[in-house]
Coordinates of C-alpha atoms and ligand atoms in Angstrom, one line a residue:
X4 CA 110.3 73.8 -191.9
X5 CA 106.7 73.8 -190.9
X6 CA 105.2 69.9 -190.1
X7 CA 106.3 66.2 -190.3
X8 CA 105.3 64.3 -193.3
X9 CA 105.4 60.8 -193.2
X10 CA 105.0 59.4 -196.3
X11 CA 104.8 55.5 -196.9
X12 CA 106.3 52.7 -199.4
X13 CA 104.7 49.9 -200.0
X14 CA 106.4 47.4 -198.1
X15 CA 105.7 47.8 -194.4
X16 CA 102.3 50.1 -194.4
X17 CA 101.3 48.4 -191.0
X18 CA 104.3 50.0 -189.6
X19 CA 103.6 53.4 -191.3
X20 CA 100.3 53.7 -189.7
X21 CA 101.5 53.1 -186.5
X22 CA 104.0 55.3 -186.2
X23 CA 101.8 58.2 -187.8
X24 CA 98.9 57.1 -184.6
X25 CA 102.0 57.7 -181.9
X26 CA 103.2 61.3 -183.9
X27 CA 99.1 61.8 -183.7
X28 CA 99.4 63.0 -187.6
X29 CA 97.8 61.4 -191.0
X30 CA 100.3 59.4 -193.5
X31 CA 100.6 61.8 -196.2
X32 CA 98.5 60.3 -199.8
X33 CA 100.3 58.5 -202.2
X34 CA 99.9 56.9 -205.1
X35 CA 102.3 54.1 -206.2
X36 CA 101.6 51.6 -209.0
X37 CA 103.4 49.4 -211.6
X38 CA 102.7 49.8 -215.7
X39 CA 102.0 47.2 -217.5
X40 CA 105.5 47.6 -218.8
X41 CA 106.8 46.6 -215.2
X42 CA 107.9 50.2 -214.3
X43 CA 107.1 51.9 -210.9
X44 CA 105.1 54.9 -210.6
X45 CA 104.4 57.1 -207.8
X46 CA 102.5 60.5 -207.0
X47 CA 102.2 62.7 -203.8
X48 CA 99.0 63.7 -203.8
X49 CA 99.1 66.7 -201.5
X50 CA 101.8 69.7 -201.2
X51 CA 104.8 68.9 -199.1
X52 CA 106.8 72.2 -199.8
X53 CA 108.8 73.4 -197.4
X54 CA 107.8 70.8 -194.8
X55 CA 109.9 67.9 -193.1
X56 CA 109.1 65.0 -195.2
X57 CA 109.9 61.5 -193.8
X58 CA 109.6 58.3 -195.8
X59 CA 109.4 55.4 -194.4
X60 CA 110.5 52.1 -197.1
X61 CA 112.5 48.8 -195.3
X62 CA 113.8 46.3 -197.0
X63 CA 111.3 44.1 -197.7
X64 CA 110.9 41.0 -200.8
X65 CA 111.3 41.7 -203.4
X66 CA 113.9 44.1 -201.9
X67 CA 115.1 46.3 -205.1
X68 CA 111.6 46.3 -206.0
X69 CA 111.1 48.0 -202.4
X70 CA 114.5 50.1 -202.9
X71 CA 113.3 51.6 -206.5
X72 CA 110.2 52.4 -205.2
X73 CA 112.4 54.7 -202.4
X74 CA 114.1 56.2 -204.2
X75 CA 111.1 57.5 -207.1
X76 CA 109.4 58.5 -203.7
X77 CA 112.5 60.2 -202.7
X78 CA 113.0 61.8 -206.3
X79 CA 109.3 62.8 -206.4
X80 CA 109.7 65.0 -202.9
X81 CA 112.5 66.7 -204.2
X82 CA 110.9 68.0 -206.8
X83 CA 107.6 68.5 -205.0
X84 CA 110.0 71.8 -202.7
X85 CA 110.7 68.9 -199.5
X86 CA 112.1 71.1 -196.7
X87 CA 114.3 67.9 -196.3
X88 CA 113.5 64.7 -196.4
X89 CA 114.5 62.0 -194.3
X90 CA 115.0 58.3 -195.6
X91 CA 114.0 55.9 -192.7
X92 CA 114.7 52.4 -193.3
X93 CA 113.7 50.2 -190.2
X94 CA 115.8 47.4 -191.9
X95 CA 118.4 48.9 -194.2
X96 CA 118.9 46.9 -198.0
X97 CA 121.8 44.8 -198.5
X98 CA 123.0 45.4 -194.9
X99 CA 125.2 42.3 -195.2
X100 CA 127.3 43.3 -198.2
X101 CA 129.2 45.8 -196.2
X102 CA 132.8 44.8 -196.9
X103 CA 135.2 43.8 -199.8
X104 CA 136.5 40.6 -198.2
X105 CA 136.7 38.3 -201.4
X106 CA 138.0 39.4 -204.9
X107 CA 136.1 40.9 -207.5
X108 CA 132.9 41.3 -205.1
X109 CA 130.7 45.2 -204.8
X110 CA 130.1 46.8 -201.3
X111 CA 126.5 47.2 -202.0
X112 CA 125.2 49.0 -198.3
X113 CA 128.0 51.8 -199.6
X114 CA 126.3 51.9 -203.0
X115 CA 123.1 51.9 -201.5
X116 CA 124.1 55.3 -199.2
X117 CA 125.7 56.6 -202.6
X118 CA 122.3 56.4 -204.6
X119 CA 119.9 57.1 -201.3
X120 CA 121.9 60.7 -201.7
X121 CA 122.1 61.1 -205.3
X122 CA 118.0 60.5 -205.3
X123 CA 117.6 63.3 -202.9
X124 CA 118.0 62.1 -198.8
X125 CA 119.2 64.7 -196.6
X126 CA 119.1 62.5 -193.8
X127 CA 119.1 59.2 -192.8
X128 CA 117.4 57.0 -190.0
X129 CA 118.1 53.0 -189.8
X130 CA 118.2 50.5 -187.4
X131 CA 120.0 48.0 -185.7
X132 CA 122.5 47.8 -188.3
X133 CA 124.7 44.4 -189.4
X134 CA 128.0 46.5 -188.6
X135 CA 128.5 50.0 -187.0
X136 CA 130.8 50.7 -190.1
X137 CA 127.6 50.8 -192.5
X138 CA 126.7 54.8 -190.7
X139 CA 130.2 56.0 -191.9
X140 CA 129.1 55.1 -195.4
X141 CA 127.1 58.1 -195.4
X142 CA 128.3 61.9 -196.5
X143 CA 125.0 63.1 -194.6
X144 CA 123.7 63.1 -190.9
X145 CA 122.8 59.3 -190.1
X146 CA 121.6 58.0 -187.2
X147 CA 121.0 54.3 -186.2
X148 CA 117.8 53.8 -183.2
X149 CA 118.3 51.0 -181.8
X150 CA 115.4 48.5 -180.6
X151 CA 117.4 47.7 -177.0
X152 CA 114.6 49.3 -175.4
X153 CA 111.6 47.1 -176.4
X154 CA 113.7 44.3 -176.2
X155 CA 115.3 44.8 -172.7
X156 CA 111.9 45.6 -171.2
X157 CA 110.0 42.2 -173.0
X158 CA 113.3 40.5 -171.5
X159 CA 113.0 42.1 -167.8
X160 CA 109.8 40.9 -167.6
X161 CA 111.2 37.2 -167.5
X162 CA 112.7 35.3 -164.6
X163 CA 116.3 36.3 -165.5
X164 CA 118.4 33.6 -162.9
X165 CA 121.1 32.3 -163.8
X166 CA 120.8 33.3 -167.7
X167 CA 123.8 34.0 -170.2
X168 CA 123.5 36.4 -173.3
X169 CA 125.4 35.1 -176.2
X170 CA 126.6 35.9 -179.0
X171 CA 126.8 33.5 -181.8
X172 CA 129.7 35.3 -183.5
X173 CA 132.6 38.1 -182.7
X174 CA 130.6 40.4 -184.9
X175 CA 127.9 40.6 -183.1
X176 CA 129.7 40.9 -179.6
X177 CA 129.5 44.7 -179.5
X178 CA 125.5 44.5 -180.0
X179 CA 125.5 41.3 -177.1
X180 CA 127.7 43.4 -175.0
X181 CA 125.2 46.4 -174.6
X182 CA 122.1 43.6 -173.7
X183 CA 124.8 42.1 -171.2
X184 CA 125.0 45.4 -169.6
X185 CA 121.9 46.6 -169.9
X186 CA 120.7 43.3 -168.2
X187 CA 123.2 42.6 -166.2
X188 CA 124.2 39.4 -167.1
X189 CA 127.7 37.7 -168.3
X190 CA 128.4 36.7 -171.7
X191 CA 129.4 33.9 -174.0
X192 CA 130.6 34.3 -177.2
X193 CA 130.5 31.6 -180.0
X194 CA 133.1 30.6 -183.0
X195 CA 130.7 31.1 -186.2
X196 CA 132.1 31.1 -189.7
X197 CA 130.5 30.5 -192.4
X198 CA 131.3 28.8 -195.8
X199 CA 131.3 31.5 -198.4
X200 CA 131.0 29.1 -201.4
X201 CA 127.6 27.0 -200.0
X202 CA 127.0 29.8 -197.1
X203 CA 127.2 26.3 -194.4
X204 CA 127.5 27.3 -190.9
X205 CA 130.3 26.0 -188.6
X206 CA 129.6 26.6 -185.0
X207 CA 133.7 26.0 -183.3
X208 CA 134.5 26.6 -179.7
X209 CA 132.5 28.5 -177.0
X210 CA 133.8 31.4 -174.7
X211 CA 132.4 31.7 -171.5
X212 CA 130.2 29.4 -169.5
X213 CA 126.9 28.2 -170.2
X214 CA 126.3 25.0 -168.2
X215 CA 123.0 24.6 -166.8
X216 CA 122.1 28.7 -167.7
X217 CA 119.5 30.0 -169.4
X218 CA 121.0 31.1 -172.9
X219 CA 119.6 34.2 -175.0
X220 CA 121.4 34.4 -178.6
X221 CA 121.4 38.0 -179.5
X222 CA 121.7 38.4 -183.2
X223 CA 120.8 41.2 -185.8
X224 CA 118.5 39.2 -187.9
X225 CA 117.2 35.7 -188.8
X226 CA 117.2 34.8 -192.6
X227 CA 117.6 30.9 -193.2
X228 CA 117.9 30.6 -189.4
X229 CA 121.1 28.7 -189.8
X230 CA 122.9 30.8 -187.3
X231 CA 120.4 30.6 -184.8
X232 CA 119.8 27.0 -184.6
X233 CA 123.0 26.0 -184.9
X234 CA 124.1 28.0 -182.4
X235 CA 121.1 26.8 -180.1
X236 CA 121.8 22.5 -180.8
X237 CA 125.7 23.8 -179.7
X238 CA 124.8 25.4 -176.6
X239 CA 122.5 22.7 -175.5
X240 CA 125.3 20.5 -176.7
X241 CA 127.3 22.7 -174.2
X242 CA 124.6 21.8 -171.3
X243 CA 122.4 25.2 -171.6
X244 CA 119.2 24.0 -169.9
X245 CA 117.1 26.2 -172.3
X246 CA 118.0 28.3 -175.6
X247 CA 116.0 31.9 -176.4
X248 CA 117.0 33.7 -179.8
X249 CA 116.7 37.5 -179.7
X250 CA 116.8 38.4 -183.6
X251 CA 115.6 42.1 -184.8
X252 CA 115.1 41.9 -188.1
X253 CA 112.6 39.0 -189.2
X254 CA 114.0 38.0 -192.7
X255 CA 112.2 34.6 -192.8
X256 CA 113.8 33.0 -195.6
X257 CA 111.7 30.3 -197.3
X258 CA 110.5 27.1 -194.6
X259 CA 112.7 29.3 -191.8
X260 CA 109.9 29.6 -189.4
X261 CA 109.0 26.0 -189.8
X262 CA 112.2 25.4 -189.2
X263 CA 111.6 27.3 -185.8
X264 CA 108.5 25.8 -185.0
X265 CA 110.2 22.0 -185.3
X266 CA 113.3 23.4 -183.4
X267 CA 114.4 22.9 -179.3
X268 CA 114.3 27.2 -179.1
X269 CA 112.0 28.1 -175.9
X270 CA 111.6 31.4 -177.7
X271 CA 112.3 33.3 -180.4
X272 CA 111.7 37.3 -180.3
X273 CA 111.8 39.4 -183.5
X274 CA 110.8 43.3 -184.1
X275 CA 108.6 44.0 -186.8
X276 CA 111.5 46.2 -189.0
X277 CA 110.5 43.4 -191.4
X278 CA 106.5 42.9 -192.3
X279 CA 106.6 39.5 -190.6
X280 CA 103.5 37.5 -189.7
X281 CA 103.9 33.9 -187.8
X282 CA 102.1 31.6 -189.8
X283 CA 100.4 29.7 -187.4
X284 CA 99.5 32.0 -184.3
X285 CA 98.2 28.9 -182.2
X286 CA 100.9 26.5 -182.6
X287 CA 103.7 29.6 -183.2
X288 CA 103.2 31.3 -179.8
X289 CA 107.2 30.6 -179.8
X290 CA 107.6 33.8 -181.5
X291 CA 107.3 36.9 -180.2
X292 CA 107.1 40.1 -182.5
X293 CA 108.0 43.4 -180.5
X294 CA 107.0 46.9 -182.1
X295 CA 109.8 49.4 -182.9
X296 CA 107.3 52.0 -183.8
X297 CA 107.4 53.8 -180.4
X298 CA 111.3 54.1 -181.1
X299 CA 111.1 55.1 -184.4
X300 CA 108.1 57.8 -183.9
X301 CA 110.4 59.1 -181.1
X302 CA 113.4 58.8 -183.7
X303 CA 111.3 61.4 -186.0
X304 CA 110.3 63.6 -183.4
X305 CA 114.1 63.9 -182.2
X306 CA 115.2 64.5 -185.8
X307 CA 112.7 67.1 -186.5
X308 CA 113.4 68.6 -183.2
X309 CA 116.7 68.9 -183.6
X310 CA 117.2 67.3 -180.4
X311 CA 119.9 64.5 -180.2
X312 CA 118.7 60.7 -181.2
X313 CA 121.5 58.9 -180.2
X314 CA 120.8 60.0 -176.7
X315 CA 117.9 58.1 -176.7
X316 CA 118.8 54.9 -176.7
X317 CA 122.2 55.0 -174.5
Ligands
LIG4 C1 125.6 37.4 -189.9 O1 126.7 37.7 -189.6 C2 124.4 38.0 -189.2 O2 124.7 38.7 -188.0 C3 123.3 36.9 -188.9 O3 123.8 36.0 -188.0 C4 122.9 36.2 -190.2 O4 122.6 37.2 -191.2 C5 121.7 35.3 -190.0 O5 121.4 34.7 -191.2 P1 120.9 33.2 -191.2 O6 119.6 33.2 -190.4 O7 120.7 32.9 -192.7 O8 122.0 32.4 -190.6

């Protein structure tokens, strides 16, 4: 296979160019439209035959909108020769529908892998992933960058005293575990369940101390920002002296970041897997949006390479 070619959706074409700046190439042309029939449309306007051909598509609103435009881009590079193309997904679609825990329900991140292949991916690149399970759903080479670095550095840079990770539910432990290491720091773990019928969140008992620390939530992403505040009011409840929230993907549902802005959270830090914009850049300096381009250009280069990815990020 002769070059990279990064080719971009529609939904995160700030994150496209940046990565294409840090591989020092040009984002391949594309066309992509809607009929007025509501159909999607898309054309690669220059020959990708036989080269590596990357597209980049995360799962932004509307997200099937975003996911059906992947996979005509995918469709369309398969027939245009691809060497092999790459799906990268910096937030994967329907990462939370990962399990059949309730009757009668679909495992849609599976389907998702199931269709990504049947379209035409040979590969896949993700990140920080809800659950670890979600890379097994694949019957090709995936591999899951994760955005510890950026993070851990933004966090090293703070006075880190007397400061306890958390995480706000036993899923997550694994991901608050590696920031615990990574940092240095102990680690508390918090009793989150959630209603399935009216999605409420019930924040039970606390593991590990967090009395007059420094608290950092780790979590994978922030939608409503239920799980995040509600954690925060029970660690403050617990006597944390101050609550950061360290969420990757920035989901945003609806009046979440108002909800942010009006909450006791010292900080909130997001990636920018997810085109998300604070509102209100004077009042919002609360939120922090980190860049996982460097990771992901590095993420490419690995994968074109043929040098190890996962190695990266250990
Ligand atoms: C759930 O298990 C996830 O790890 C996140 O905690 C959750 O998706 C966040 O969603 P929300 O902001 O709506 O609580």
């Amino acid at each position: 296979m002769k070059e990279i070619k990064l080719i971009s959706g529609s939904s995160h074409p700030l994150l496209a160019q940046e990565i294409a700046k840090l591989l020092k190439i040009k984002l391949t042309p594309i066309t992509l439209k809607r009929f007025p029939n509501d159909n999607l449309f898309c054309r690669i306007e220059e020959s990708i035959r036989n080269e590596d051909v990357f597209i980049l598509q995360t799962s932004a609103l509307p997200v099937s909108d975003s996911f059906m435009e992947l996979l005509l881009m995918i469709d369309a590079a398969k027939y245009a020769s691809a060497g092999r193309i790459t799906a990268v997904l910096p937030y994967y679609p329907y990462v939370r529908s990962d399990k059949k825990d309730q009757p009668r329900i679909p495992v849609t991140a599976r389907l998702v892998a199931d269709v990504l292949q049947t379209a035409g991916a040979e590969r896949i690149l993700t990140m920080d992933l809800h659950a670890l399970q979600i890379l097994s759903f694949f019957r090709m080479p995936a591999d899951q960058p994760l955005s510890v670095p950026v993070v851990v550095d933004y966090l090293k840079k703070k006075d880190l005293t007397n400061t306890v990770i958390v995480s706000p539910d036993v899923g997550g432990l694994q991901r608050a575990r590696f920031y615990a290491k990574k940092l240095n720091l102990p680690i508390a773990i918090m009793d989150k369940r959630r209603d399935p019928k009216n999605q409420k969140i019930n924040i039970g008992v606390i593991i590990g101390n967090v009395r007059e620390k420094c608290a950092i939530i780790i979590d994978d992403e922030i939608s409503t920002g239920g799980t995040l505040l509600e954690t925060a009011e029970a660690l403050v409840k617990q006597g944390a002296k101050e609550v950061v929230g360290v969420c990757i993907h920035p989901i945003f549902a609806k009046d979440t970041e108002k909800k942010v802005i009006r909450s006791k959270l010292k900080e909130l830090v997001v990636t920018n897997t997810l085109p998300f914009k604070p509102q209100n850049n004077r009042k919002n300096n609360r939120i922090k949006v980190l860049s996982i381009a460097p990771i992901l250009a590095q993420a490419i280069r690995c994968v074109h390479e043929g040098a190890s990815v996962s190695e990266l990020f250990i």
